[in-house]
Short mmCIF file of C-alpha atoms and ligand atoms in Angstrom, two decimals:
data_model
loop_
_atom_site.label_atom_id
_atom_site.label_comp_id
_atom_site.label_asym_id
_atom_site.label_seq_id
_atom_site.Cartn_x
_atom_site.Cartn_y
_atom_site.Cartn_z
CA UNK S 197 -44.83 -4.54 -32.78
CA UNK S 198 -41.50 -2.40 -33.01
CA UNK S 199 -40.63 -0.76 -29.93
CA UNK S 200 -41.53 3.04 -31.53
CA UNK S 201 -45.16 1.75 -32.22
CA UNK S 202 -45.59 0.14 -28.54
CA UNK S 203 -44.07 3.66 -26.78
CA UNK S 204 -46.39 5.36 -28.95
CA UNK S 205 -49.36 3.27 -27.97
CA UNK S 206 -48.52 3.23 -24.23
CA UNK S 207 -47.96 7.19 -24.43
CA UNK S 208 -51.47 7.12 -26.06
CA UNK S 209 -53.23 5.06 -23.58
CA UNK S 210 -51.18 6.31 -19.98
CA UNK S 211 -49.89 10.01 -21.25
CA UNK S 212 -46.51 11.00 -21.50
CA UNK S 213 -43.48 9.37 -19.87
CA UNK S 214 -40.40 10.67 -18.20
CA UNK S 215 -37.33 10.82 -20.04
CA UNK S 216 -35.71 8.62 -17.80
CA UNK S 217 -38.56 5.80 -18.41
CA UNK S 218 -37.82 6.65 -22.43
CA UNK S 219 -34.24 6.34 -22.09
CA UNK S 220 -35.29 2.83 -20.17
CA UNK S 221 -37.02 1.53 -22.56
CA UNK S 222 -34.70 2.83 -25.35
CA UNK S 223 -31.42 1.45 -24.02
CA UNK S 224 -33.07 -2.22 -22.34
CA UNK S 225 -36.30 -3.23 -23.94
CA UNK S 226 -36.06 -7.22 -23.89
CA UNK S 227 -36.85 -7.24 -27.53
CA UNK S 228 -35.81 -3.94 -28.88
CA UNK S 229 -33.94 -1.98 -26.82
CA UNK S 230 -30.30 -1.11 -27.76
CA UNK S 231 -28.28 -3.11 -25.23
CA UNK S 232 -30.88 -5.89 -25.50
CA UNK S 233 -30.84 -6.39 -29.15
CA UNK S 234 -28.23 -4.30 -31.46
CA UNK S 235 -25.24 -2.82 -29.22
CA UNK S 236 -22.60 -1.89 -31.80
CA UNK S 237 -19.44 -0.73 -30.07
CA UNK S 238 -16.08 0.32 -32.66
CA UNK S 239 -14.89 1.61 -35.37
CA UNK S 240 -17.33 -0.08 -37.71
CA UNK S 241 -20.66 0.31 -34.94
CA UNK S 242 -22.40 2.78 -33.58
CA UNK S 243 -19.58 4.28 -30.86
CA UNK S 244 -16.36 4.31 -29.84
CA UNK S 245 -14.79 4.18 -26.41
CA UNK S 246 -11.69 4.72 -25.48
CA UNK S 247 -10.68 1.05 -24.65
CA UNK S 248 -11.27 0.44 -28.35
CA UNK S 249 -8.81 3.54 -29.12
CA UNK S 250 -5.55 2.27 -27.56
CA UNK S 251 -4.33 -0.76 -25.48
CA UNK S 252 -2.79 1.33 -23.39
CA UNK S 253 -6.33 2.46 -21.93
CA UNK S 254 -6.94 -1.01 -20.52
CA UNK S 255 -3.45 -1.64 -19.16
CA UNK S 256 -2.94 1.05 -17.58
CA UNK S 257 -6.02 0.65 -15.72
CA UNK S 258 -5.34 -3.13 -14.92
CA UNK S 259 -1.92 -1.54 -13.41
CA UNK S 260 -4.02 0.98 -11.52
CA UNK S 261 -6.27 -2.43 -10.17
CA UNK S 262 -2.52 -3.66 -9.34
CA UNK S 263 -1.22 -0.89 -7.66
CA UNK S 264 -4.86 -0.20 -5.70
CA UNK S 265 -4.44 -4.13 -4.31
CA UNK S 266 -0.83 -3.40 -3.16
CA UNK S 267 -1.97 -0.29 -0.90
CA UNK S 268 -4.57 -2.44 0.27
CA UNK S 269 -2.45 -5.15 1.45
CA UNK S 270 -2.73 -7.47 -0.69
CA UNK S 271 -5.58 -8.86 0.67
CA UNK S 272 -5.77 -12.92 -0.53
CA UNK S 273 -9.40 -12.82 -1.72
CA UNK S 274 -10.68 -9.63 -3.23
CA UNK S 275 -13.60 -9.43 -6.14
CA UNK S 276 -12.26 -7.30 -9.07
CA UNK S 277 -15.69 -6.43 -10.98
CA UNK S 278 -16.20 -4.66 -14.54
CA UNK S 279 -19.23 -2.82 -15.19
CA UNK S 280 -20.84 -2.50 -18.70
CA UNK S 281 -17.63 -4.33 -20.01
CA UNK S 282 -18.66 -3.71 -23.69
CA UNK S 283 -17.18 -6.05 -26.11
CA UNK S 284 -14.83 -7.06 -23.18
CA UNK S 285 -11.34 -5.19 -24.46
CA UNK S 286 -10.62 -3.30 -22.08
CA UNK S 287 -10.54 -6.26 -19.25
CA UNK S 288 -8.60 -8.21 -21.68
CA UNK S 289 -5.71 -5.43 -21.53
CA UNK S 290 -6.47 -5.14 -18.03
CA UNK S 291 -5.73 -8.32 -17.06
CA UNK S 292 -3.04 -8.56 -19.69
CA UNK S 293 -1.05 -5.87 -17.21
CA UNK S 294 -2.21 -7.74 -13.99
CA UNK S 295 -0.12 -10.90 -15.24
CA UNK S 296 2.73 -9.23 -14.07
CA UNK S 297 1.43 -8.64 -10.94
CA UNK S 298 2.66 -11.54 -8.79
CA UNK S 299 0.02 -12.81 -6.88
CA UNK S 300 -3.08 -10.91 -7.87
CA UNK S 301 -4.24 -13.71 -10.08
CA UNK S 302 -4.58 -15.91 -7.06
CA UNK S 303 -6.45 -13.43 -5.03
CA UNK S 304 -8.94 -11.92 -7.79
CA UNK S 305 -12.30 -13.44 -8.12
CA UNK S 306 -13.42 -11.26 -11.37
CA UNK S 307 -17.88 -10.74 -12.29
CA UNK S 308 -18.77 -8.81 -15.41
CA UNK S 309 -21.99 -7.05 -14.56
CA UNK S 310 -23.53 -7.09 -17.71
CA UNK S 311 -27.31 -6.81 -18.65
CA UNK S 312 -26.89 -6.89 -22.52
CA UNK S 313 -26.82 -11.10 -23.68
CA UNK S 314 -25.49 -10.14 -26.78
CA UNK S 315 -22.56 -7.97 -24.91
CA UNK S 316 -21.96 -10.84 -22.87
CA UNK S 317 -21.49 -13.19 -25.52
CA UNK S 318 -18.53 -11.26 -27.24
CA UNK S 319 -16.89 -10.56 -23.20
CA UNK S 320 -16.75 -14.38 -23.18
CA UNK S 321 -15.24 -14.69 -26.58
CA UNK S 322 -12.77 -12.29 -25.83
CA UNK S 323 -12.17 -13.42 -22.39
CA UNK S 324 -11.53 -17.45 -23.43
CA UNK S 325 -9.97 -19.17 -21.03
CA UNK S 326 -10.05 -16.73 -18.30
CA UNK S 327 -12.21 -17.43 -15.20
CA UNK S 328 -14.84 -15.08 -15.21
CA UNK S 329 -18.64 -14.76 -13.76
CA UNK S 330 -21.62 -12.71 -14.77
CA UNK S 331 -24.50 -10.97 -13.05
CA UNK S 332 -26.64 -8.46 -14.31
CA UNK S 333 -26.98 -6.59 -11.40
CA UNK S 334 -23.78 -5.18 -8.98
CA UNK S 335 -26.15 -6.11 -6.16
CA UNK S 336 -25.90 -10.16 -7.57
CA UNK S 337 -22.06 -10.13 -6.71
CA UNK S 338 -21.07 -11.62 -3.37
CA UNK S 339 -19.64 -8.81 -0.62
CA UNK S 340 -17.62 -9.66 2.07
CA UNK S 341 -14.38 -9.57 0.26
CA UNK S 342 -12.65 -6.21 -0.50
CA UNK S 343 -13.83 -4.72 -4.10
CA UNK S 344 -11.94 -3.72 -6.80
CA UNK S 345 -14.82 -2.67 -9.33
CA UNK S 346 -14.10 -0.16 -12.90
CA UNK S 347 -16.21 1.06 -14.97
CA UNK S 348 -16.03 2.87 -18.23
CA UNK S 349 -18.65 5.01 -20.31
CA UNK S 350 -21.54 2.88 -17.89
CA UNK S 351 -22.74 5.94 -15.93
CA UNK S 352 -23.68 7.89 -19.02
CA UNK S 353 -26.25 4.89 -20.29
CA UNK S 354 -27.67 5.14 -17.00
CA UNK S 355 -31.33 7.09 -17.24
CA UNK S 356 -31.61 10.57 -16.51
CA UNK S 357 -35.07 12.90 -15.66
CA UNK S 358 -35.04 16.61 -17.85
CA UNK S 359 -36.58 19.37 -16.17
CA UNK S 360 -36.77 22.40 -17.55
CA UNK S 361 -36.93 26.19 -15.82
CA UNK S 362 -39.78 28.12 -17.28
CA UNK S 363 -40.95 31.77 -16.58
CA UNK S 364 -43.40 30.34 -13.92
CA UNK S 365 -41.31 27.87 -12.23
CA UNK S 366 -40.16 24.16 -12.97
CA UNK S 367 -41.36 21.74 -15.20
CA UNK S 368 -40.48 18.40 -16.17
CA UNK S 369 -39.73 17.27 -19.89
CA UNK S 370 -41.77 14.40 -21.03
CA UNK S 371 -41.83 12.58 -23.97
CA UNK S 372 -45.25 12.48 -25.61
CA UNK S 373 -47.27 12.81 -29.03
CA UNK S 374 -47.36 15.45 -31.57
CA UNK S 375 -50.65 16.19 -33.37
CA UNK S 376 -49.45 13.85 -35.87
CA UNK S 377 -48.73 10.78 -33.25
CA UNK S 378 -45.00 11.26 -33.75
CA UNK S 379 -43.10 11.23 -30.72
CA UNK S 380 -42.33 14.83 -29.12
CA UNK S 381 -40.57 16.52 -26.22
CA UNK S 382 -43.09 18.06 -23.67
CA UNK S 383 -43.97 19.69 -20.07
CA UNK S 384 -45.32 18.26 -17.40
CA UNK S 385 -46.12 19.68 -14.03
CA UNK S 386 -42.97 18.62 -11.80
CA UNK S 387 -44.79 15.42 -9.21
CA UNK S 388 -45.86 16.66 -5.88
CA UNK S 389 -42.97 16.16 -3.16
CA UNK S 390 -40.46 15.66 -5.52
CA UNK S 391 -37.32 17.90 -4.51
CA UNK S 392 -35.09 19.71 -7.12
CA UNK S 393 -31.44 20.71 -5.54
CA UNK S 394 -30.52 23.84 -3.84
CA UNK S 395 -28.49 25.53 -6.84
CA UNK S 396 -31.40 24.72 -9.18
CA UNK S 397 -32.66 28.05 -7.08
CA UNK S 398 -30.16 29.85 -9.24
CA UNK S 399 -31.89 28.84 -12.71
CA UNK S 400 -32.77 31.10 -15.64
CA UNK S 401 -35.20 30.79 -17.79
CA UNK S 402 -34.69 27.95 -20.29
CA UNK S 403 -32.11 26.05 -18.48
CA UNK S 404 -32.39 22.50 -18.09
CA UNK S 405 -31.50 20.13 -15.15
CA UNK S 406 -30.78 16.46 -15.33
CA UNK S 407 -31.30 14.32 -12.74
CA UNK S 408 -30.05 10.71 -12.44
CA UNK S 409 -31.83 8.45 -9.56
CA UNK S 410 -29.98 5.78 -10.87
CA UNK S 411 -26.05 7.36 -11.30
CA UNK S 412 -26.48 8.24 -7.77
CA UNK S 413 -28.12 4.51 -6.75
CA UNK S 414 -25.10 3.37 -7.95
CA UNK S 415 -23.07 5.75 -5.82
CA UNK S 416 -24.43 4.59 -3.07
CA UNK S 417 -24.41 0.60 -3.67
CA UNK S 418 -21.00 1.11 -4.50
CA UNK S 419 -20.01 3.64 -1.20
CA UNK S 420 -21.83 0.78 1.14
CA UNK S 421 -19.91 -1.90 -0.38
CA UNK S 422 -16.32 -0.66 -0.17
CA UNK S 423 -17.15 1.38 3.16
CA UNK S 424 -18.46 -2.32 4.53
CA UNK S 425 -15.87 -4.87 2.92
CA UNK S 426 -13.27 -2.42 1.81
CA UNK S 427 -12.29 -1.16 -1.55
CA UNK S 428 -11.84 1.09 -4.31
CA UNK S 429 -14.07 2.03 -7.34
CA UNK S 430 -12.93 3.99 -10.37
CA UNK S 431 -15.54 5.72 -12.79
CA UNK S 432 -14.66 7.38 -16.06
CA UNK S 433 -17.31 8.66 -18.01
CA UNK S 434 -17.88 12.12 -20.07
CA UNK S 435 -19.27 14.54 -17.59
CA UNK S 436 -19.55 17.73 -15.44
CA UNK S 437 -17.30 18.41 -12.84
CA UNK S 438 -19.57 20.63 -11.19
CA UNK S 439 -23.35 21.52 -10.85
CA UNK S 440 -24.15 22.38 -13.92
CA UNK S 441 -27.69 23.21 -16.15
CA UNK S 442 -27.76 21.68 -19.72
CA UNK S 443 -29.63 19.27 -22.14
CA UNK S 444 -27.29 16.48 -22.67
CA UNK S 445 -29.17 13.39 -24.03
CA UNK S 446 -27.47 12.38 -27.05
CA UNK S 447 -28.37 9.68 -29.12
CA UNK S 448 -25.72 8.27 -31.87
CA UNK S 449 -25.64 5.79 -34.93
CA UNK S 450 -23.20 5.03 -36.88
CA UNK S 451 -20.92 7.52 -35.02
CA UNK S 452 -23.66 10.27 -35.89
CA UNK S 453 -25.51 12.08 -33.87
CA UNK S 454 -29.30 12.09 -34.75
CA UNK S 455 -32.55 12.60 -32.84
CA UNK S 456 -32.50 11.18 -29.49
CA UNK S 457 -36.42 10.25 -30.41
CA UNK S 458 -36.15 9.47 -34.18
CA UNK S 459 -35.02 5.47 -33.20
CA UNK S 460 -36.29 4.17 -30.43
CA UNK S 461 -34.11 1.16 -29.35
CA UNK S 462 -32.03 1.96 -32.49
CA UNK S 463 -29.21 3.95 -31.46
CA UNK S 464 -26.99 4.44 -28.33
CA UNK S 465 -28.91 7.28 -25.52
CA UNK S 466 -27.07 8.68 -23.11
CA UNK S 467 -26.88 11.47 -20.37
CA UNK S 468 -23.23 13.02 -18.85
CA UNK S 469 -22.28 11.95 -15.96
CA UNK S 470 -23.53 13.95 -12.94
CA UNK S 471 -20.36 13.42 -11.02
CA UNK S 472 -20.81 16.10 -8.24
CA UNK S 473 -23.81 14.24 -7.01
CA UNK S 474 -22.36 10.59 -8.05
CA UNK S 475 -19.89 11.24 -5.18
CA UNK S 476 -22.00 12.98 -2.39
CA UNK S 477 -24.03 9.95 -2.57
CA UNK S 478 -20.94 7.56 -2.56
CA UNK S 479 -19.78 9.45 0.55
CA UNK S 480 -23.50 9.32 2.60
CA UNK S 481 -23.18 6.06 2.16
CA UNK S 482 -20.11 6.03 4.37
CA UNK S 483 -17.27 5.72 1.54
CA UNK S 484 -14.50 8.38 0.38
CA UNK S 485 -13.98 9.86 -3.28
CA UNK S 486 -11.49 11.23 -4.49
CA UNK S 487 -11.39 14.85 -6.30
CA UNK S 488 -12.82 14.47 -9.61
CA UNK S 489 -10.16 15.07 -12.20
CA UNK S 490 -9.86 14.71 -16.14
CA UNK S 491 -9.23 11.63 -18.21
CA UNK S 492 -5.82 13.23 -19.09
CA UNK S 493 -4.56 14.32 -15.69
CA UNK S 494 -5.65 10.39 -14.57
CA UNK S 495 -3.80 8.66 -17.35
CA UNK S 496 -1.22 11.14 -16.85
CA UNK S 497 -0.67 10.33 -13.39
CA UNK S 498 -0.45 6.42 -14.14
CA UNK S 499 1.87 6.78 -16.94
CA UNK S 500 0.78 6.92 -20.16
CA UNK S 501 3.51 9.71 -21.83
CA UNK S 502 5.93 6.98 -20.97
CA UNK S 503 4.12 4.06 -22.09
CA UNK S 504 3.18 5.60 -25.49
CA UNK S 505 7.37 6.84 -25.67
CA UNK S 506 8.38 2.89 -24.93
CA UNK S 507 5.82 1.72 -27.31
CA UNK S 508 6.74 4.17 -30.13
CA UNK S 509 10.39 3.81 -29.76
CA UNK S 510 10.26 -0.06 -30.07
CA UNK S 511 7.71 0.14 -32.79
CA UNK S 512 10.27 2.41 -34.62
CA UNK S 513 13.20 0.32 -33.71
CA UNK S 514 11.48 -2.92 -35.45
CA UNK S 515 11.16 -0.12 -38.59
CA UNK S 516 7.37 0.39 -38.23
CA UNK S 517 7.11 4.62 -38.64
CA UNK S 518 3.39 3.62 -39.08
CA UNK S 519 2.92 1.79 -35.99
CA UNK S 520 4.93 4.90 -34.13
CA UNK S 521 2.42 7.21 -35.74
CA UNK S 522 -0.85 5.14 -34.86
CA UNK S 523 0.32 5.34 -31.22
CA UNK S 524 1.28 9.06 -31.20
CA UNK S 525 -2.72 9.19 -33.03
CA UNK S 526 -4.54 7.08 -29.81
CA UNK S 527 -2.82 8.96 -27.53
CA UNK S 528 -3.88 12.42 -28.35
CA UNK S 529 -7.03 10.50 -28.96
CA UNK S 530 -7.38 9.75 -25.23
CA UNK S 531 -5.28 12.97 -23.98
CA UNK S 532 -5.97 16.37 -26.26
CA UNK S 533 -8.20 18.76 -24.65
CA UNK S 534 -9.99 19.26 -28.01
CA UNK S 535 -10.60 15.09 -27.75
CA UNK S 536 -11.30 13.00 -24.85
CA UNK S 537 -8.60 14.75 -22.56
CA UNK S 538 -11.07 17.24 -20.96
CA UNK S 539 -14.47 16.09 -21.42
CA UNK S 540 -13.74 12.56 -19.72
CA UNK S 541 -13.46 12.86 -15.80
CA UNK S 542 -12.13 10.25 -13.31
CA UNK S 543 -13.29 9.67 -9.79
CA UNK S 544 -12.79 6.94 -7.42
CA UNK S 545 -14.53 5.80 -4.34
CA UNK S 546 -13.05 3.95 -1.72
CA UNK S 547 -12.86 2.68 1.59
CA UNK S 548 -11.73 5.22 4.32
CA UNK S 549 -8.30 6.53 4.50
CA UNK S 550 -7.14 4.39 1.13
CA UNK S 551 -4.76 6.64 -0.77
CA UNK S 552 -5.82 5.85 -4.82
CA UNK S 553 -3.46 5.84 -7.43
CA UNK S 554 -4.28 8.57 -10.97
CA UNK S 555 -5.49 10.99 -8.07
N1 SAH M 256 -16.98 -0.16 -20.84
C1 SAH M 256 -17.05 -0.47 -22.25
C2 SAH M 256 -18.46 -0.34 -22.85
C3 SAH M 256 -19.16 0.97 -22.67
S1 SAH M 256 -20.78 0.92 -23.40
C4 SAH M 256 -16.06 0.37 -23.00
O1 SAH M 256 -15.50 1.30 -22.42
O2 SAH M 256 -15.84 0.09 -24.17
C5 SAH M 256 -21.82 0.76 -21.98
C6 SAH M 256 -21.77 -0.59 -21.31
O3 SAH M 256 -22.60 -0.52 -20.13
C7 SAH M 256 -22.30 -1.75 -22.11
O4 SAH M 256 -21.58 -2.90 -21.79
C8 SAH M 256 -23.75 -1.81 -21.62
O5 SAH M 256 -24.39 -3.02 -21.90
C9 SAH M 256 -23.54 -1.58 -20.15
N2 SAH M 256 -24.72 -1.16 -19.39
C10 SAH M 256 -25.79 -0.47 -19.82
N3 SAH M 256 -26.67 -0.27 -18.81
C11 SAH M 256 -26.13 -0.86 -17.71
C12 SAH M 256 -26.55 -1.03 -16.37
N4 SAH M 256 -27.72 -0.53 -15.95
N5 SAH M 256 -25.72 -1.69 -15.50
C13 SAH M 256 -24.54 -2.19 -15.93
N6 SAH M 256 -24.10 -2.07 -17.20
C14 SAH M 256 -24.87 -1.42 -18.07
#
């Protein structure tokens, strides 16, 4: 049974489900979800990231990894760990730019944390040769060596709950049935004991809050880690930079948006990432974060006007105006505030007192 006909029949039998538990089951079914069974990253798929817009994405954060081991101290062991790697481009480019980094190779011992088996396969393919482990789970990588750990466009796949501000008071969205058994968006009375923040206080009617138990699990995992074995974490994800009411759960196919409940397991679902609360739970967990700045002022900080100048000025040199222009395209890709410039956000968390590169 297809994974819209078995949410429809649980719904049926149990009542309506959170959207979190939707998004779940949407994203990771064993046999239907998207991750699970169809993730379609690039031009030609379902989404596109911004490793898959430039090389210069992936190097320069490899040089950031570089740089972030220097300040440490070089340390001889320390665990350099991708997230949701995707089709495994960016650590390719990453690592490409840690070559030059005398020594590092040595000392990194590199996981992919990876749930998808079909995501995994094409990291492997791409990553041929290179001595790489995987775990599905951060918490299945060994501590007690310092942690280098980045992560692109992984927070915003992570589940979110909806609730919504009505005249009387808070409710929370759910996704049920329709008169006509199709799935529908729906209120439920928020669960006993369960706390909404302080500035949801300051609500109108109509807004909506998203909350995301397991963004800010992952804050935390990640704050004990590098506050215990030492570290830094980088995050870049679209996002708020602030508190912030608003529906965000997008779903897209075939670089489309449609109806986050039209295709169950069919197309990518995903949530902005709550930074604000991503790094107070990173820091009561005992780590530090940085201020959370945009995608351009990071890749501004590490370089890239120069790198794109170097790379267009040697692609011209060898004759190739159309190489010069693809690069001056990917960068304001990654950089315009009308593109990915703004709407991405960078944070890092790391170990106490660690001054991070980008910030
Ligand atoms: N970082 C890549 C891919 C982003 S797509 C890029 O920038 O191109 C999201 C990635 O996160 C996929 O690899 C997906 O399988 C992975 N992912 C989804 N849920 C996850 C989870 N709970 N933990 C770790 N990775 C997850």
């Amino acid at each position: 049974m297809d994974l819209e006909r078995r949410l429809k029949r649980q719904i049926a039998l149990e009542g309506p489900i959170t959207v979190a538990a939707y998004m779940t089951a949407c994203l990771h079914d064993p046999d239907d979800g998207y991750y699970a069974a169809r993730p379609r990253l690039g031009a030609e798929g379902d989404f596109i990231t911004a490793p898959l817009i430039s090389q210069m994405f992936g190097e320069l954060i490899g040089l950031w990894a570089g740089e972030m081991w220097d300040r440490m101290g070089r340390p001889p062991a320390v665990r350099l760990v991708e997230l949701g790697p995707g089709d495994g481009t960016l650590m390719r480019d990453a690592l490409r730019a840690l070559n030059h980094v005398p020594g590092f190779a040595a000392a990194a011992d590199l996981w992919l944390v990876e749930p998808s088996a079909p995501l995994r396969a094409l990291q492997a393919a791409q990553l041929a040769g290179v001595d790489a482990r995987w775990a599905g789970r951060l918490d299945e990588v060994p501590g007690s060596a310092p942690l280098l750990l980045i992560a692109n466009e992984v927070l915003d796949c992570l589940p979110a709950r909806q609730f919504v501000r009505t005249e009387t008071g808070w409710a929370e969205r759910r996704v049920g049935l329709d008169a006509d058994d199709e799935l529908t968006f729906g209120l439920a009375p928020v669960p006993g004991g369960f706390e909404l923040p302080a500035f949801a206080k300051t609500a109108p009617t109509g807004a909506v809050l998203e909350l995301s138990a397991a963004q800010t699990a992952l804050a935390a995992d990640i704050g004990q880690r590098v506050a215990e074995d030492g570290g830094a974490a980088l995050l870049i994800d679209y996002g708020r930079d602030r508190p912030a009411f608003g529906d965000t759960l997008q779903a897209l196919r075939n670089h489309t948006k449609v109806s986050p409940l039209a295709t169950p397991g069919q197309a990518d679902l995903t949530v902005h990432a709550d930074f604000p609360s991503f790094a107070a739970a990173a820091a009561q967990a005992g780590a530090e974060t940085t201020p959370i700045v945009s995608q351009s002022a990071f890749l501004r900080t590490l370089g890239i006007d120069l790198r794109a100048e170097a790379l267009t000025t040697a692609a011209k040199a060898r004759g190739r105006l159309d190489q010069a222009e693809r690069i001056a395209r990917q960068h304001a890709r990654l950089m315009e505030p009308d593109q990915m410039g703004t709407l991405f956000k960078a944070i890092a968390i790391h170990q106490k007192g660690l001054d991070v590169a980008g910030f």
